[in-house]
PDB file of C-alpha atoms in Angstrom:
ATOM      1  CA  MET A  20      23.141   5.157 -10.276  1.00 43.00           C
ATOM      2  CA  GLY A  21      20.165   3.372 -11.780  1.00 44.00           C
ATOM      3  CA  CYS A  22      16.634   3.605 -10.504  1.00 47.00           C
ATOM      4  CA  LEU A  23      15.480   0.907  -8.134  1.00 41.00           C
ATOM      5  CA  ALA A  24      11.823   0.705  -9.085  1.00 41.00           C
ATOM      6  CA  ASP A  25      12.256  -2.862 -10.320  1.00 36.00           C
ATOM      7  CA  MET A  26      13.588  -3.826  -6.885  1.00 33.00           C
ATOM      8  CA  LEU A  27      10.596  -2.461  -5.008  1.00 35.00           C
ATOM      9  CA  ALA A  28       7.485  -4.573  -4.496  1.00 34.00           C
ATOM     10  CA  PRO A  29       4.160  -2.666  -4.613  1.00 35.00           C
ATOM     11  CA  THR A  30       2.701  -1.740  -1.254  1.00 35.00           C
ATOM     12  CA  GLN A  31       0.573  -4.637  -0.029  1.00 34.00           C
ATOM     13  CA  ALA A  32      -2.929  -4.129   1.337  1.00 33.00           C
ATOM     14  CA  THR A  33      -1.878  -5.224   4.791  1.00 31.00           C
ATOM     15  CA  THR A  34      -1.306  -3.604   8.130  1.00 36.00           C
ATOM     16  CA  ALA A  35       2.299  -4.781   8.281  1.00 45.00           C
ATOM     17  CA  LEU A  36       4.865  -2.249   7.106  1.00 50.00           C
ATOM     18  CA  PRO A  37       6.805  -3.553   4.081  1.00 55.00           C
ATOM     19  CA  ARG A  38      10.548  -3.820   4.463  1.00 53.00           C
ATOM     20  CA  PRO A  39      12.318  -0.975   2.646  1.00 62.00           C
ATOM     21  CA  PRO A  40      14.736  -1.986  -0.129  1.00 60.00           C
ATOM     22  CA  GLY A  41      18.395  -2.028   0.863  1.00 55.00           C
ATOM     23  CA  ALA A  42      17.640  -2.265   4.573  1.00 52.00           C
ATOM     24  CA  ALA A  43      20.626  -3.394   6.592  1.00 44.00           C
ATOM     25  CA  ARG A  44      18.568  -5.789   8.677  1.00 40.00           C
ATOM     26  CA  ALA A  45      15.231  -7.493   8.406  1.00 37.00           C
ATOM     27  CA  TRP A  46      12.169  -6.193  10.205  1.00 34.00           C
ATOM     28  CA  PRO A  47       9.521  -8.469  11.726  1.00 34.00           C
ATOM     29  CA  SER A  48       6.578  -8.955   9.403  1.00 32.00           C
ATOM     30  CA  ARG A  49       3.926  -8.976  12.129  1.00 31.00           C
ATOM     31  CA  PRO A  50       1.222  -6.291  11.782  1.00 33.00           C
ATOM     32  CA  LEU A  51       1.219  -3.226  13.961  1.00 34.00           C
ATOM     33  CA  ALA A  52      -0.873  -3.938  17.033  1.00 33.00           C
ATOM     34  CA  VAL A  53      -2.464  -0.517  16.776  1.00 33.00           C
ATOM     35  CA  TYR A  54      -3.935  -1.481  13.415  1.00 32.00           C
ATOM     36  CA  SER A  55      -5.617  -4.652  14.625  1.00 30.00           C
ATOM     37  CA  ALA A  56      -8.808  -2.755  15.409  1.00 30.00           C
ATOM     38  CA  VAL A  57      -9.061  -1.918  11.715  1.00 34.00           C
ATOM     39  CA  GLY A  58      -7.834  -5.122  10.125  1.00 37.00           C
ATOM     40  CA  GLY A  59      -9.028  -7.589  12.736  1.00 38.00           C
ATOM     41  CA  GLY A  60      -6.950  -9.167  15.466  1.00 40.00           C
ATOM     42  CA  ARG A  61      -6.446  -9.404  19.154  1.00 42.00           C
ATOM     43  CA  MET A  62      -7.554  -5.836  19.930  1.00 41.00           C
ATOM     44  CA  SER A  63     -11.255  -5.124  19.969  1.00 44.00           C
ATOM     45  CA  ALA A  64     -11.438  -1.584  21.350  1.00 51.00           C
ATOM     46  CA  PRO A  65     -10.558   1.442  19.183  1.00 54.00           C
ATOM     47  CA  ILE A  66      -7.204   3.033  19.928  1.00 65.00           C
ATOM     48  CA  PRO A  67      -6.802   6.819  20.203  1.00 79.00           C
ATOM     49  CA  GLN A  68      -5.363   8.394  17.064  1.00 82.00           C
ATOM     50  CA  ALA A  69      -2.439   9.885  18.996  1.00 85.00           C
ATOM     51  CA  THR A  70      -1.456   6.433  20.283  1.00 88.00           C
ATOM     52  CA  GLU A  71      -1.608   4.988  16.771  1.00 89.00           C
ATOM     53  CA  LYS A  72       0.573   7.792  15.484  1.00 91.00           C
ATOM     54  CA  ARG A  73       3.245   7.320  18.156  1.00 92.00           C
ATOM     55  CA  ALA A  74       3.498   3.593  17.489  1.00 91.00           C
ATOM     56  CA  LEU A  75       3.633   4.079  13.731  1.00 92.00           C
ATOM     57  CA  ARG A  76       6.287   6.807  13.961  1.00 89.00           C
ATOM     58  CA  LYS A  77       8.501   4.561  16.076  1.00 91.00           C
ATOM     59  CA  ARG A  78       8.154   1.700  13.637  1.00 90.00           C
ATOM     60  CA  ILE A  79       8.913   3.746  10.533  1.00 90.00           C
ATOM     61  CA  ARG A  80      11.878   5.544  12.113  1.00 90.00           C
ATOM     62  CA  HIS A  81      13.361   2.159  12.956  1.00 86.00           C
ATOM     63  CA  GLN A  82      13.033   1.057   9.348  1.00 87.00           C
ATOM     64  CA  LEU A  83      14.452   4.317   7.995  1.00 87.00           C
ATOM     65  CA  ALA A  84      17.523   3.889  10.200  1.00 83.00           C
ATOM     66  CA  ALA A  85      18.140   0.524   8.532  1.00 79.00           C
ATOM     67  CA  LEU A  86      17.962   1.889   4.989  1.00 78.00           C
ATOM     68  CA  ALA A  87      21.186   2.040   2.979  1.00 74.00           C
ATOM     69  CA  GLN A  88      22.012   5.624   1.959  1.00 78.00           C
ATOM     70  CA  GLN A  89      22.841   4.699  -1.636  1.00 78.00           C
ATOM     71  CA  THR A  90      19.390   3.159  -1.954  1.00 86.00           C
ATOM     72  CA  LEU A  91      17.725   6.326  -0.676  1.00 88.00           C
ATOM     73  CA  ASP A  92      19.818   8.442  -3.058  1.00 91.00           C
ATOM     74  CA  ALA A  93      18.650   6.381  -6.038  1.00 94.00           C
ATOM     75  CA  ILE A  94      15.042   6.590  -4.893  1.00 95.00           C
ATOM     76  CA  GLY A  95      15.391  10.378  -4.660  1.00 96.00           C
ATOM     77  CA  GLN A  96      16.393  10.513  -8.310  1.00 96.00           C
ATOM     78  CA  CYS A  97      13.355   8.477  -9.321  1.00 97.00           C
ATOM     79  CA  VAL A  98      10.943  10.515  -7.217  1.00 98.00           C
ATOM     80  CA  SER A  99      12.370  13.795  -8.526  1.00 98.00           C
ATOM     81  CA  ARG A 100      11.861  12.687 -12.137  1.00 97.00           C
ATOM     82  CA  ARG A 101       8.276  11.749 -11.404  1.00 98.00           C
ATOM     83  CA  ILE A 102       7.626  15.106  -9.696  1.00 98.00           C
ATOM     84  CA  LEU A 103       9.043  16.925 -12.700  1.00 98.00           C
ATOM     85  CA  LEU A 104       6.423  15.242 -14.890  1.00 96.00           C
ATOM     86  CA  LEU A 105       3.616  17.008 -13.040  1.00 97.00           C
ATOM     87  CA  PRO A 106       2.365  20.007 -15.057  1.00 97.00           C
ATOM     88  CA  ALA A 107       1.527  21.902 -11.872  1.00 96.00           C
ATOM     89  CA  VAL A 108       5.158  21.700 -10.738  1.00 98.00           C
ATOM     90  CA  CYS A 109       6.559  22.789 -14.093  1.00 97.00           C
ATOM     91  CA  GLN A 110       4.127  25.687 -14.424  1.00 97.00           C
ATOM     92  CA  ALA A 111       4.216  26.969 -10.843  1.00 97.00           C
ATOM     93  CA  PRO A 112       5.989  30.326 -10.375  1.00 98.00           C
ATOM     94  CA  VAL A 113       6.691  29.397  -6.739  1.00 98.00           C
ATOM     95  CA  LEU A 114       7.847  26.063  -5.326  1.00 98.00           C
ATOM     96  CA  ALA A 115       7.680  25.549  -1.571  1.00 98.00           C
ATOM     97  CA  ALA A 116      10.134  22.704  -1.029  1.00 98.00           C
ATOM     98  CA  TYR A 117      12.332  21.312   1.745  1.00 98.00           C
ATOM     99  CA  ALA A 118      15.979  20.439   2.375  1.00 97.00           C
ATOM    100  CA  ALA A 119      16.009  16.692   2.959  1.00 96.00           C
ATOM    101  CA  THR A 120      17.458  15.090   6.054  1.00 93.00           C
ATOM    102  CA  ALA A 121      19.473  11.868   5.775  1.00 90.00           C
ATOM    103  CA  GLU A 122      16.236   9.868   6.109  1.00 91.00           C
ATOM    104  CA  GLU A 123      14.052  11.858   3.696  1.00 95.00           C
ATOM    105  CA  VAL A 124      13.705  11.673  -0.066  1.00 97.00           C
ATOM    106  CA  ASP A 125      16.079  14.209  -1.601  1.00 97.00           C
ATOM    107  CA  ILE A 126      14.320  16.516  -4.085  1.00 98.00           C
ATOM    108  CA  ASN A 127      17.257  18.807  -4.800  1.00 96.00           C
ATOM    109  CA  GLU A 128      16.970  17.982  -8.506  1.00 97.00           C
ATOM    110  CA  VAL A 129      13.483  19.523  -8.514  1.00 98.00           C
ATOM    111  CA  VAL A 130      14.675  22.590  -6.594  1.00 98.00           C
ATOM    112  CA  GLU A 131      17.574  23.192  -8.972  1.00 98.00           C
ATOM    113  CA  ASP A 132      15.354  22.765 -12.021  1.00 98.00           C
ATOM    114  CA  LYS A 133      12.874  25.354 -10.759  1.00 98.00           C
ATOM    115  CA  LEU A 134      15.686  27.823 -10.059  1.00 98.00           C
ATOM    116  CA  ARG A 135      17.171  27.272 -13.541  1.00 97.00           C
ATOM    117  CA  GLN A 136      13.798  28.114 -15.078  1.00 96.00           C
ATOM    118  CA  GLY A 137      13.668  31.402 -13.182  1.00 97.00           C
ATOM    119  CA  GLY A 138      11.074  30.356 -10.632  1.00 98.00           C
ATOM    120  CA  LYS A 139      11.072  31.139  -6.934  1.00 98.00           C
ATOM    121  CA  VAL A 140      11.975  28.437  -4.409  1.00 98.00           C
ATOM    122  CA  VAL A 141      11.209  28.807  -0.724  1.00 98.00           C
ATOM    123  CA  LEU A 142      12.403  26.501   2.055  1.00 98.00           C
ATOM    124  CA  PRO A 143      11.500  26.317   5.755  1.00 98.00           C
ATOM    125  CA  ARG A 144      13.615  28.021   8.439  1.00 98.00           C
ATOM    126  CA  TYR A 145      12.947  27.684  12.153  1.00 96.00           C
ATOM    127  CA  ASP A 146      11.936  30.807  14.058  1.00 95.00           C
ATOM    128  CA  ALA A 147      12.995  30.137  17.641  1.00 93.00           C
ATOM    129  CA  ALA A 148      11.131  33.144  19.048  1.00 93.00           C
ATOM    130  CA  ALA A 149       7.815  32.111  17.479  1.00 92.00           C
ATOM    131  CA  ARG A 150       8.547  28.378  17.790  1.00 90.00           C
ATOM    132  CA  CYS A 151       7.479  27.722  14.222  1.00 94.00           C
ATOM    133  CA  TYR A 152       8.876  27.501  10.716  1.00 96.00           C
ATOM    134  CA  ARG A 153       8.804  30.325   8.186  1.00 97.00           C
ATOM    135  CA  MET A 154       9.397  29.959   4.452  1.00 98.00           C
ATOM    136  CA  VAL A 155      12.408  31.784   3.009  1.00 98.00           C
ATOM    137  CA  ALA A 156      13.383  32.258  -0.643  1.00 98.00           C
ATOM    138  CA  ILE A 157      16.775  30.974  -1.795  1.00 98.00           C
ATOM    139  CA  ALA A 158      18.736  31.488  -5.011  1.00 98.00           C
ATOM    140  CA  ASP A 159      21.516  28.922  -4.560  1.00 97.00           C
ATOM    141  CA  PRO A 160      21.090  25.803  -2.369  1.00 96.00           C
ATOM    142  CA  ASP A 161      24.850  25.485  -1.885  1.00 96.00           C
ATOM    143  CA  ALA A 162      25.395  29.094  -0.810  1.00 97.00           C
ATOM    144  CA  ASP A 163      22.099  29.910   0.888  1.00 98.00           C
ATOM    145  CA  LEU A 164      21.656  26.933   3.230  1.00 98.00           C
ATOM    146  CA  VAL A 165      23.292  26.390   6.625  1.00 97.00           C
ATOM    147  CA  CYS A 166      22.850  23.823   9.386  1.00 96.00           C
ATOM    148  CA  GLY A 167      19.905  24.955  11.490  1.00 95.00           C
ATOM    149  CA  HIS A 168      17.350  23.722  13.994  1.00 89.00           C
ATOM    150  CA  TYR A 169      17.342  19.940  14.565  1.00 85.00           C
ATOM    151  CA  GLY A 170      20.501  19.798  12.425  1.00 91.00           C
ATOM    152  CA  ILE A 171      18.422  20.354   9.269  1.00 93.00           C
ATOM    153  CA  ARG A 172      19.726  22.545   6.469  1.00 97.00           C
ATOM    154  CA  GLU A 173      17.773  25.780   6.238  1.00 98.00           C
ATOM    155  CA  PRO A 174      18.113  29.272   4.712  1.00 98.00           C
ATOM    156  CA  ARG A 175      20.706  31.600   6.231  1.00 98.00           C
ATOM    157  CA  PRO A 176      19.480  33.822   9.104  1.00 97.00           C
ATOM    158  CA  GLU A 177      19.958  37.062   7.167  1.00 98.00           C
ATOM    159  CA  LEU A 178      17.582  36.059   4.342  1.00 98.00           C
ATOM    160  CA  PRO A 179      14.119  37.636   4.786  1.00 98.00           C
ATOM    161  CA  PRO A 180      11.056  35.398   5.256  1.00 97.00           C
ATOM    162  CA  GLU A 181       8.217  35.369   2.737  1.00 97.00           C
ATOM    163  CA  ASP A 182       4.757  36.705   3.453  1.00 96.00           C
ATOM    164  CA  PRO A 183       2.713  33.580   4.400  1.00 95.00           C
ATOM    165  CA  ALA A 184      -0.389  35.037   2.698  1.00 95.00           C
ATOM    166  CA  HIS A 185       1.372  34.998  -0.684  1.00 96.00           C
ATOM    167  CA  LEU A 186       2.362  31.359  -0.256  1.00 97.00           C
ATOM    168  CA  ARG A 187      -1.238  30.312   0.366  1.00 96.00           C
ATOM    169  CA  ALA A 188      -2.119  31.290  -3.216  1.00 96.00           C
ATOM    170  CA  ALA A 189      -3.165  28.602  -5.683  1.00 96.00           C
ATOM    171  CA  ASP A 190      -0.084  29.130  -7.864  1.00 95.00           C
ATOM    172  CA  THR A 191       2.333  27.954  -5.161  1.00 98.00           C
ATOM    173  CA  VAL A 192       3.097  24.217  -5.196  1.00 98.00           C
ATOM    174  CA  TRP A 193       4.182  22.565  -1.937  1.00 98.00           C
ATOM    175  CA  LEU A 194       6.452  19.523  -1.709  1.00 98.00           C
ATOM    176  CA  VAL A 195       5.963  17.964   1.712  1.00 98.00           C
ATOM    177  CA  PRO A 196       8.060  15.240   3.401  1.00 97.00           C
ATOM    178  CA  GLY A 197       6.585  12.809   5.904  1.00 96.00           C
ATOM    179  CA  LEU A 198       7.025   9.497   7.665  1.00 96.00           C
ATOM    180  CA  ALA A 199       3.992   7.910   6.011  1.00 97.00           C
ATOM    181  CA  PHE A 200       1.091   8.678   3.672  1.00 97.00           C
ATOM    182  CA  ASP A 201      -1.991   6.856   2.451  1.00 96.00           C
ATOM    183  CA  PRO A 202      -3.929   6.953  -0.864  1.00 95.00           C
ATOM    184  CA  GLN A 203      -6.503   9.304   0.682  1.00 94.00           C
ATOM    185  CA  GLY A 204      -3.781  11.928   1.140  1.00 95.00           C
ATOM    186  CA  ASN A 205      -3.406  11.581   4.905  1.00 95.00           C
ATOM    187  CA  ARG A 206       0.098  12.299   6.163  1.00 96.00           C
ATOM    188  CA  LEU A 207       2.000  11.214   9.249  1.00 94.00           C
ATOM    189  CA  GLY A 208       4.617  13.789  10.253  1.00 92.00           C
ATOM    190  CA  HIS A 209       7.146  13.769  13.078  1.00 89.00           C
ATOM    191  CA  GLY A 210       4.639  14.983  15.636  1.00 88.00           C
ATOM    192  CA  GLY A 211       5.570  18.658  15.994  1.00 88.00           C
ATOM    193  CA  GLY A 212       2.681  19.966  13.897  1.00 89.00           C
ATOM    194  CA  TYR A 213       5.003  22.326  12.016  1.00 93.00           C
ATOM    195  CA  TYR A 214       3.776  21.448   8.536  1.00 94.00           C
ATOM    196  CA  ASP A 215       0.137  21.506   9.588  1.00 92.00           C
ATOM    197  CA  ARG A 216       0.680  25.135  10.593  1.00 93.00           C
ATOM    198  CA  LEU A 217       2.636  25.983   7.446  1.00 95.00           C
ATOM    199  CA  LEU A 218      -0.047  24.454   5.235  1.00 95.00           C
ATOM    200  CA  ALA A 219      -3.062  25.951   7.004  1.00 93.00           C
ATOM    201  CA  GLY A 220      -5.170  27.777   4.411  1.00 94.00           C
ATOM    202  CA  VAL A 221      -2.964  26.760   1.459  1.00 96.00           C
ATOM    203  CA  LEU A 222      -4.946  26.636  -1.817  1.00 96.00           C
ATOM    204  CA  GLY A 223      -2.238  25.255  -4.099  1.00 97.00           C
ATOM    205  CA  PRO A 224      -1.280  21.608  -4.661  1.00 97.00           C
ATOM    206  CA  ARG A 225       0.233  19.856  -1.641  1.00 97.00           C
ATOM    207  CA  ILE A 226       2.414  17.009  -2.862  1.00 98.00           C
ATOM    208  CA  GLY A 227       3.512  14.406  -0.345  1.00 98.00           C
ATOM    209  CA  VAL A 228       6.953  12.949  -1.096  1.00 98.00           C
ATOM    210  CA  ALA A 229       7.753   9.422   0.027  1.00 97.00           C
ATOM    211  CA  GLN A 230       9.393   6.108  -0.671  1.00 96.00           C
ATOM    212  CA  ASP A 231       6.854   3.654  -1.981  1.00 97.00           C
ATOM    213  CA  TRP A 232       6.908   1.483   1.148  1.00 94.00           C
ATOM    214  CA  GLN A 233       5.912   4.555   3.174  1.00 96.00           C
ATOM    215  CA  ILE A 234       2.535   4.665   1.407  1.00 97.00           C
ATOM    216  CA  LEU A 235       0.286   2.597   3.673  1.00 96.00           C
ATOM    217  CA  PRO A 236      -3.329   1.463   3.238  1.00 96.00           C
ATOM    218  CA  ARG A 237      -4.323   3.737   6.109  1.00 94.00           C
ATOM    219  CA  VAL A 238      -2.632   6.458   8.143  1.00 94.00           C
ATOM    220  CA  PRO A 239      -4.302   7.663  11.357  1.00 91.00           C
ATOM    221  CA  ALA A 240      -5.544  11.223  10.922  1.00 88.00           C
ATOM    222  CA  GLN A 241      -6.961  13.885  13.218  1.00 86.00           C
ATOM    223  CA  ALA A 242      -9.051  16.969  12.528  1.00 82.00           C
ATOM    224  CA  HIS A 243      -6.030  19.324  12.473  1.00 83.00           C
ATOM    225  CA  ASP A 244      -4.021  17.207  10.008  1.00 88.00           C
ATOM    226  CA  VAL A 245      -3.676  18.783   6.557  1.00 92.00           C
ATOM    227  CA  THR A 246      -4.413  16.405   3.676  1.00 94.00           C
ATOM    228  CA  MET A 247      -2.160  16.069   0.621  1.00 97.00           C
ATOM    229  CA  THR A 248      -3.675  16.509  -2.830  1.00 96.00           C
ATOM    230  CA  VAL A 249      -1.099  14.176  -4.392  1.00 97.00           C
ATOM    231  CA  VAL A 250       1.404  11.633  -3.067  1.00 98.00           C
ATOM    232  CA  VAL A 251       4.467  10.778  -5.162  1.00 98.00           C
ATOM    233  CA  SER A 252       6.869   7.869  -4.680  1.00 97.00           C
ATOM    234  CA  GLU A 253       9.473   6.314  -6.974  1.00 97.00           C
ATOM    235  CA  LYS A 254       6.770   3.994  -8.334  1.00 96.00           C
ATOM    236  CA  ARG A 255       3.469   5.866  -8.141  1.00 95.00           C
ATOM    237  CA  THR A 256       1.726   9.210  -8.419  1.00 97.00           C
ATOM    238  CA  LEU A 257      -1.481   9.058  -6.392  1.00 96.00           C
ATOM    239  CA  GLN A 258      -4.137  11.748  -6.444  1.00 93.00           C
ATOM    240  CA  SER A 259      -6.341  11.988  -3.397  1.00 85.00           C
ATOM    241  CA  PRO A 260      -9.922  11.066  -4.310  1.00 78.00           C
ATOM    242  CA  LEU A 261     -11.168  13.649  -1.807  1.00 62.00           C
ATOM    243  CA  VAL A 262      -9.394  16.649  -3.345  1.00 55.00           C
ATOM    244  CA  HIS A 263     -10.151  17.897  -6.852  1.00 48.00           C
ATOM    245  CA  SER A 264      -7.823  20.905  -7.205  1.00 47.00           C
ATOM    246  CA  ALA A 265      -4.731  18.720  -7.637  1.00 39.00           C
ATOM    247  CA  PRO A 266      -2.184  18.043 -10.386  1.00 38.00           C
ATOM    248  CA  GLN A 267      -3.296  15.464 -12.924  1.00 33.00           C
ATOM    249  CA  THR A 268      -2.623  11.861 -11.913  1.00 37.00           C
ATOM    250  CA  ARG A 269      -0.270  10.079 -14.250  1.00 35.00           C
ATOM    251  CA  LYS A 270      -0.390   6.422 -15.191  1.00 39.00           C
ATOM    252  CA  GLU A 271       1.655   4.263 -12.824  1.00 40.00           C
ATOM    253  CA  ASN A 272       4.915   2.920 -14.210  1.00 43.00           C
ATOM    254  CA  PRO A 273       8.481   2.398 -12.967  1.00 51.00           C
ATOM    255  CA  CYS A 274      10.721   5.412 -12.373  1.00 52.00           C
ATOM    256  CA  PRO A 275      10.104   7.580 -15.462  1.00 53.00           C
ATOM    257  CA  GLN A 276      13.010   8.467 -17.692  1.00 52.00           C
ATOM    258  CA  ILE A 277      12.745  12.016 -19.016  1.00 47.00           C
ATOM    259  CA  SER A 278      14.977  13.534 -21.652  1.00 42.00           C
ATOM    260  CA  SER A 279      14.373  17.107 -20.560  1.00 46.00           C
ATOM    261  CA  LYS A 280      13.194  18.992 -17.536  1.00 61.00           C
ATOM    262  CA  CYS A 281      10.455  21.586 -17.343  1.00 63.00           C
ATOM    263  CA  SER A 282      10.310  24.050 -20.193  1.00 50.00           C
ATOM    264  CA  PRO A 283      10.422  27.702 -19.184  1.00 45.00           C
ATOM    265  CA  SER A 284       6.914  28.950 -18.508  1.00 38.00           C
ATOM    266  CA  PRO A 285       5.598  32.485 -19.064  1.00 35.00           C
ATOM    267  CA  GLN A 286       6.418  34.933 -16.324  1.00 34.00           C
ATOM    268  CA  VAL A 287       3.613  35.269 -13.799  1.00 32.00           C
ATOM    269  CA  SER A 288       3.258  38.568 -11.965  1.00 30.00           C
ATOM    270  CA  ARG A 289       3.223  38.263  -8.167  1.00 28.00           C
ATOM    271  CA  LYS A 290       3.118  40.835  -5.425  1.00 33.00           C
ATOM    272  CA  SER A 291       6.298  40.601  -3.383  1.00 29.00           C
TER     273      SER A 291
END
């Protein structure tokens, strides 16, 4: 399936959410009311960040539900190729990734490439007793993942969790899903705070993964929200201007075509 970058209009500097490509039905083009305090409009008083987030989550979930699956699959291929162009991803001995839901960008191509090169891949698994997620190493996505909490694929229960302290090191690269991002690296999650806890104290690159229409001019952020160092879509690789220890920003162009994946990197010693 070909890449759909030529079908996707760049994100407009407006408070209205752009319609995702391949959506089954149109979405009203009116701006979000919660953004009128920023962009001008009928609201004059500031709105609490939590209220903004709830309204924005509802809006984006509605649009994601209207997105054709084949469109999302093609976008996942484009995003994965762009991620694989980042030197930090190719060189990292450890990749902290995720198993995509039906409404998230699938990065399985990146996961499989890292495993082929002999790197370590860790994915989140829900710990019901602690009510949080823990990262667990896998060797084979097909054999090591089962349906878990919230119906999301996660590592099998018998696989041991990783030491969180090791994953906070600068040589671990994190790929992070989300409902929305902005060019400053702010991220809107689903509201559970799970990734904010996973990413607390992380020194390595934190790469937000999104469809291009999910990159908005502004995403409401609170003090506890962890900022991304880079945001990657099928059309753009954006480095946060506020974070300097991030992978190098690459020139924007349509979904990159690469003839080869990451070359094997020298083995890096890690305490396990």
